[in-house]
JSON list of C-alpha atoms in Angstrom, two decimals:
[
{"chain": "H", "resi": 1, "resn": "MET", "atom": "CA", "xyz": [0.00, 0.00, 0.00]},
{"chain": "H", "resi": 2, "resn": "SER", "atom": "CA", "xyz": [1.62, 3.19, -1.00]},
{"chain": "H", "resi": 3, "resn": "GLY", "atom": "CA", "xyz": [-0.64, 6.18, -1.36]},
{"chain": "H", "resi": 4, "resn": "ILE", "atom": "CA", "xyz": [-3.46, 8.06, 0.25]},
{"chain": "H", "resi": 5, "resn": "ARG", "atom": "CA", "xyz": [-4.88, 11.21, -1.28]},
{"chain": "H", "resi": 6, "resn": "LEU", "atom": "CA", "xyz": [-7.26, 13.55, 0.52]},
{"chain": "H", "resi": 7, "resn": "SER", "atom": "CA", "xyz": [-9.17, 16.63, -0.53]},
{"chain": "H", "resi": 8, "resn": "VAL", "atom": "CA", "xyz": [-10.55, 18.68, 2.36]},
{"chain": "H", "resi": 9, "resn": "PRO", "atom": "CA", "xyz": [-11.00, 22.46, 2.29]},
{"chain": "H", "resi": 10, "resn": "ASP", "atom": "CA", "xyz": [-8.48, 24.29, 4.47]},
{"chain": "H", "resi": 11, "resn": "ARG", "atom": "CA", "xyz": [-11.18, 26.75, 5.54]},
{"chain": "H", "resi": 12, "resn": "ALA", "atom": "CA", "xyz": [-14.97, 26.88, 5.62]},
{"chain": "H", "resi": 13, "resn": "THR", "atom": "CA", "xyz": [-17.75, 29.03, 7.04]},
{"chain": "H", "resi": 14, "resn": "GLU", "atom": "CA", "xyz": [-19.62, 27.63, 10.04]},
{"chain": "H", "resi": 15, "resn": "GLY", "atom": "CA", "xyz": [-22.60, 25.61, 8.79]},
{"chain": "H", "resi": 16, "resn": "GLU", "atom": "CA", "xyz": [-21.26, 25.33, 5.23]},
{"chain": "H", "resi": 17, "resn": "ILE", "atom": "CA", "xyz": [-21.66, 21.99, 3.46]},
{"chain": "H", "resi": 18, "resn": "ILE", "atom": "CA", "xyz": [-18.20, 20.86, 2.34]},
{"chain": "H", "resi": 19, "resn": "THR", "atom": "CA", "xyz": [-17.10, 18.17, -0.09]},
{"chain": "H", "resi": 20, "resn": "VAL", "atom": "CA", "xyz": [-14.61, 15.65, 1.25]},
{"chain": "H", "resi": 21, "resn": "LYS", "atom": "CA", "xyz": [-12.70, 13.22, -0.99]},
{"chain": "H", "resi": 22, "resn": "ALA", "atom": "CA", "xyz": [-10.46, 10.29, -0.09]},
{"chain": "H", "resi": 23, "resn": "MET", "atom": "CA", "xyz": [-8.60, 7.71, -2.16]},
{"chain": "H", "resi": 24, "resn": "ILE", "atom": "CA", "xyz": [-6.21, 4.93, -1.20]},
{"chain": "H", "resi": 25, "resn": "GLN", "atom": "CA", "xyz": [-4.05, 2.84, -3.48]},
{"chain": "H", "resi": 26, "resn": "HIS", "atom": "CA", "xyz": [-5.01, -0.78, -2.94]},
{"chain": "H", "resi": 27, "resn": "ASP", "atom": "CA", "xyz": [-5.28, -3.74, -5.34]},
{"chain": "H", "resi": 28, "resn": "MET", "atom": "CA", "xyz": [-8.63, -4.95, -3.95]},
{"chain": "H", "resi": 29, "resn": "GLU", "atom": "CA", "xyz": [-8.05, -8.52, -5.16]},
{"chain": "H", "resi": 30, "resn": "SER", "atom": "CA", "xyz": [-11.38, -10.39, -5.04]},
{"chain": "H", "resi": 31, "resn": "GLY", "atom": "CA", "xyz": [-9.97, -13.91, -4.69]},
{"chain": "H", "resi": 32, "resn": "TYR", "atom": "CA", "xyz": [-11.91, -15.05, -7.77]},
{"chain": "H", "resi": 33, "resn": "ARG", "atom": "CA", "xyz": [-9.23, -14.39, -10.39]},
{"chain": "H", "resi": 34, "resn": "ARG", "atom": "CA", "xyz": [-6.49, -16.79, -11.38]},
{"chain": "H", "resi": 35, "resn": "ASP", "atom": "CA", "xyz": [-2.88, -16.15, -12.38]},
{"chain": "H", "resi": 36, "resn": "GLN", "atom": "CA", "xyz": [-1.21, -17.31, -15.63]},
{"chain": "H", "resi": 37, "resn": "MET", "atom": "CA", "xyz": [-0.58, -20.75, -14.12]},
{"chain": "H", "resi": 38, "resn": "GLY", "atom": "CA", "xyz": [-4.24, -21.20, -13.18]},
{"chain": "H", "resi": 39, "resn": "ARG", "atom": "CA", "xyz": [-3.70, -20.68, -9.43]},
{"chain": "H", "resi": 40, "resn": "ARG", "atom": "CA", "xyz": [-6.24, -18.61, -7.56]},
{"chain": "H", "resi": 41, "resn": "ILE", "atom": "CA", "xyz": [-4.92, -15.16, -6.60]},
{"chain": "H", "resi": 42, "resn": "PRO", "atom": "CA", "xyz": [-5.54, -14.80, -2.84]},
{"chain": "H", "resi": 43, "resn": "ARG", "atom": "CA", "xyz": [-8.26, -12.44, -1.70]},
{"chain": "H", "resi": 44, "resn": "ASN", "atom": "CA", "xyz": [-6.93, -9.10, -0.44]},
{"chain": "H", "resi": 45, "resn": "ILE", "atom": "CA", "xyz": [-9.59, -6.46, 0.13]},
{"chain": "H", "resi": 46, "resn": "LEU", "atom": "CA", "xyz": [-10.33, -3.46, 2.29]},
{"chain": "H", "resi": 47, "resn": "LYS", "atom": "CA", "xyz": [-13.37, -4.15, 4.48]},
{"chain": "H", "resi": 48, "resn": "HIS", "atom": "CA", "xyz": [-14.14, -0.78, 6.12]},
{"chain": "H", "resi": 49, "resn": "PHE", "atom": "CA", "xyz": [-13.65, 2.91, 5.52]},
{"chain": "H", "resi": 50, "resn": "GLU", "atom": "CA", "xyz": [-14.67, 5.67, 7.89]},
{"chain": "H", "resi": 51, "resn": "CYS", "atom": "CA", "xyz": [-14.17, 9.38, 8.37]},
{"chain": "H", "resi": 52, "resn": "LEU", "atom": "CA", "xyz": [-14.26, 10.99, 11.80]},
{"chain": "H", "resi": 53, "resn": "TYR", "atom": "CA", "xyz": [-14.69, 14.75, 12.27]},
{"chain": "H", "resi": 54, "resn": "ASN", "atom": "CA", "xyz": [-13.26, 15.66, 15.68]},
{"chain": "H", "resi": 55, "resn": "ASP", "atom": "CA", "xyz": [-13.77, 12.02, 16.74]},
{"chain": "H", "resi": 56, "resn": "ARG", "atom": "CA", "xyz": [-17.42, 11.88, 15.56]},
{"chain": "H", "resi": 57, "resn": "ARG", "atom": "CA", "xyz": [-18.15, 9.53, 12.67]},
{"chain": "H", "resi": 58, "resn": "VAL", "atom": "CA", "xyz": [-19.50, 11.45, 9.66]},
{"chain": "H", "resi": 59, "resn": "PHE", "atom": "CA", "xyz": [-19.07, 8.74, 6.99]},
{"chain": "H", "resi": 60, "resn": "HIS", "atom": "CA", "xyz": [-18.71, 4.96, 7.02]},
{"chain": "H", "resi": 61, "resn": "VAL", "atom": "CA", "xyz": [-18.86, 2.25, 4.39]},
{"chain": "H", "resi": 62, "resn": "GLU", "atom": "CA", "xyz": [-18.47, -1.54, 4.37]},
{"chain": "H", "resi": 63, "resn": "LEU", "atom": "CA", "xyz": [-16.60, -2.74, 1.27]},
{"chain": "H", "resi": 64, "resn": "ASN", "atom": "CA", "xyz": [-16.88, -6.05, -0.58]},
{"chain": "H", "resi": 65, "resn": "PRO", "atom": "CA", "xyz": [-14.85, -7.94, -3.23]},
{"chain": "H", "resi": 66, "resn": "GLY", "atom": "CA", "xyz": [-16.72, -6.17, -6.05]},
{"chain": "H", "resi": 67, "resn": "VAL", "atom": "CA", "xyz": [-15.13, -2.79, -5.24]},
{"chain": "H", "resi": 68, "resn": "ALA", "atom": "CA", "xyz": [-12.54, -1.67, -7.79]},
{"chain": "H", "resi": 69, "resn": "ALA", "atom": "CA", "xyz": [-8.87, -1.19, -7.04]},
{"chain": "H", "resi": 70, "resn": "ASN", "atom": "CA", "xyz": [-7.84, 2.15, -5.49]},
{"chain": "H", "resi": 71, "resn": "PRO", "atom": "CA", "xyz": [-11.24, 2.93, -3.91]},
{"chain": "H", "resi": 72, "resn": "PHE", "atom": "CA", "xyz": [-12.27, 6.59, -4.10]},
{"chain": "H", "resi": 73, "resn": "PHE", "atom": "CA", "xyz": [-14.96, 8.16, -1.93]},
{"chain": "H", "resi": 74, "resn": "SER", "atom": "CA", "xyz": [-16.56, 11.58, -2.21]},
{"chain": "H", "resi": 75, "resn": "PHE", "atom": "CA", "xyz": [-19.10, 12.74, 0.37]},
{"chain": "H", "resi": 76, "resn": "TYR", "atom": "CA", "xyz": [-20.47, 15.83, 2.08]},
{"chain": "H", "resi": 77, "resn": "THR", "atom": "CA", "xyz": [-20.46, 16.98, 5.67]},
{"chain": "H", "resi": 78, "resn": "ARG", "atom": "CA", "xyz": [-21.32, 20.20, 7.46]},
{"chain": "H", "resi": 79, "resn": "ALA", "atom": "CA", "xyz": [-18.45, 22.34, 8.76]},
{"chain": "H", "resi": 80, "resn": "THR", "atom": "CA", "xyz": [-19.37, 22.77, 12.41]},
{"chain": "H", "resi": 81, "resn": "GLU", "atom": "CA", "xyz": [-16.07, 23.58, 14.13]},
{"chain": "H", "resi": 82, "resn": "SER", "atom": "CA", "xyz": [-12.35, 23.78, 13.48]},
{"chain": "H", "resi": 83, "resn": "GLY", "atom": "CA", "xyz": [-10.52, 20.55, 13.92]},
{"chain": "H", "resi": 84, "resn": "THR", "atom": "CA", "xyz": [-9.36, 17.34, 12.32]},
{"chain": "H", "resi": 85, "resn": "LEU", "atom": "CA", "xyz": [-10.88, 14.88, 9.90]},
{"chain": "H", "resi": 86, "resn": "THR", "atom": "CA", "xyz": [-9.45, 11.40, 10.42]},
{"chain": "H", "resi": 87, "resn": "PHE", "atom": "CA", "xyz": [-9.71, 8.86, 7.61]},
{"chain": "H", "resi": 88, "resn": "ARG", "atom": "CA", "xyz": [-9.32, 5.15, 8.40]},
{"chain": "H", "resi": 89, "resn": "TRP", "atom": "CA", "xyz": [-9.24, 2.13, 6.09]},
{"chain": "H", "resi": 90, "resn": "THR", "atom": "CA", "xyz": [-9.19, -1.43, 7.50]},
{"chain": "H", "resi": 91, "resn": "ASP", "atom": "CA", "xyz": [-8.42, -4.56, 5.48]},
{"chain": "H", "resi": 92, "resn": "GLN", "atom": "CA", "xyz": [-9.66, -8.13, 5.88]},
{"chain": "H", "resi": 93, "resn": "HIS", "atom": "CA", "xyz": [-6.76, -8.96, 8.23]},
{"chain": "H", "resi": 94, "resn": "GLY", "atom": "CA", "xyz": [-7.42, -6.04, 10.58]},
{"chain": "H", "resi": 95, "resn": "GLU", "atom": "CA", "xyz": [-4.52, -3.88, 9.34]},
{"chain": "H", "resi": 96, "resn": "THR", "atom": "CA", "xyz": [-5.39, -0.18, 9.25]},
{"chain": "H", "resi": 97, "resn": "TRP", "atom": "CA", "xyz": [-4.16, 2.90, 7.40]},
{"chain": "H", "resi": 98, "resn": "THR", "atom": "CA", "xyz": [-4.93, 6.35, 8.74]},
{"chain": "H", "resi": 99, "resn": "ALA", "atom": "CA", "xyz": [-4.58, 9.88, 7.40]},
{"chain": "H", "resi": 100, "resn": "GLU", "atom": "CA", "xyz": [-5.67, 13.25, 8.76]},
{"chain": "H", "resi": 101, "resn": "ALA", "atom": "CA", "xyz": [-6.59, 16.67, 7.42]},
{"chain": "H", "resi": 102, "resn": "SER", "atom": "CA", "xyz": [-7.26, 19.88, 9.32]},
{"chain": "H", "resi": 103, "resn": "ILE", "atom": "CA", "xyz": [-10.02, 22.38, 8.69]},
{"chain": "H", "resi": 104, "resn": "GLU", "atom": "CA", "xyz": [-10.48, 25.90, 10.05]},
{"chain": "H", "resi": 105, "resn": "VAL", "atom": "CA", "xyz": [-14.10, 26.92, 10.51]},
{"chain": "H", "resi": 106, "resn": "VAL", "atom": "CA", "xyz": [-14.84, 30.64, 10.72]},
{"chain": "H", "resi": 107, "resn": "ALA", "atom": "CA", "xyz": [-18.01, 32.40, 11.85]},
{"chain": "H", "resi": 108, "resn": "GLY", "atom": "CA", "xyz": [-20.39, 33.34, 9.07]}
]
């Protein structure tokens, strides 16, 4: 696993709806394909993705083998206070990858 990309506004007005985007590089191997020798390629998928805004969950998804490689998520949340958005991906073995982005929320 080598890359995580995030898109979170640096600044927003209190109450503003913001767009949040997250992508992680991951093969998402379903376990159904076979290699050139006919051997099954072992399953290797992400199972969960969540985003926490100041430790409150604002987005969560359960993934399955049908999800394409390098899963990309785009969602909306309301800017309520300055703080940190924490992004967490967990694979089928329980290994996790985490990234964070900060946002400054100003009074409208």
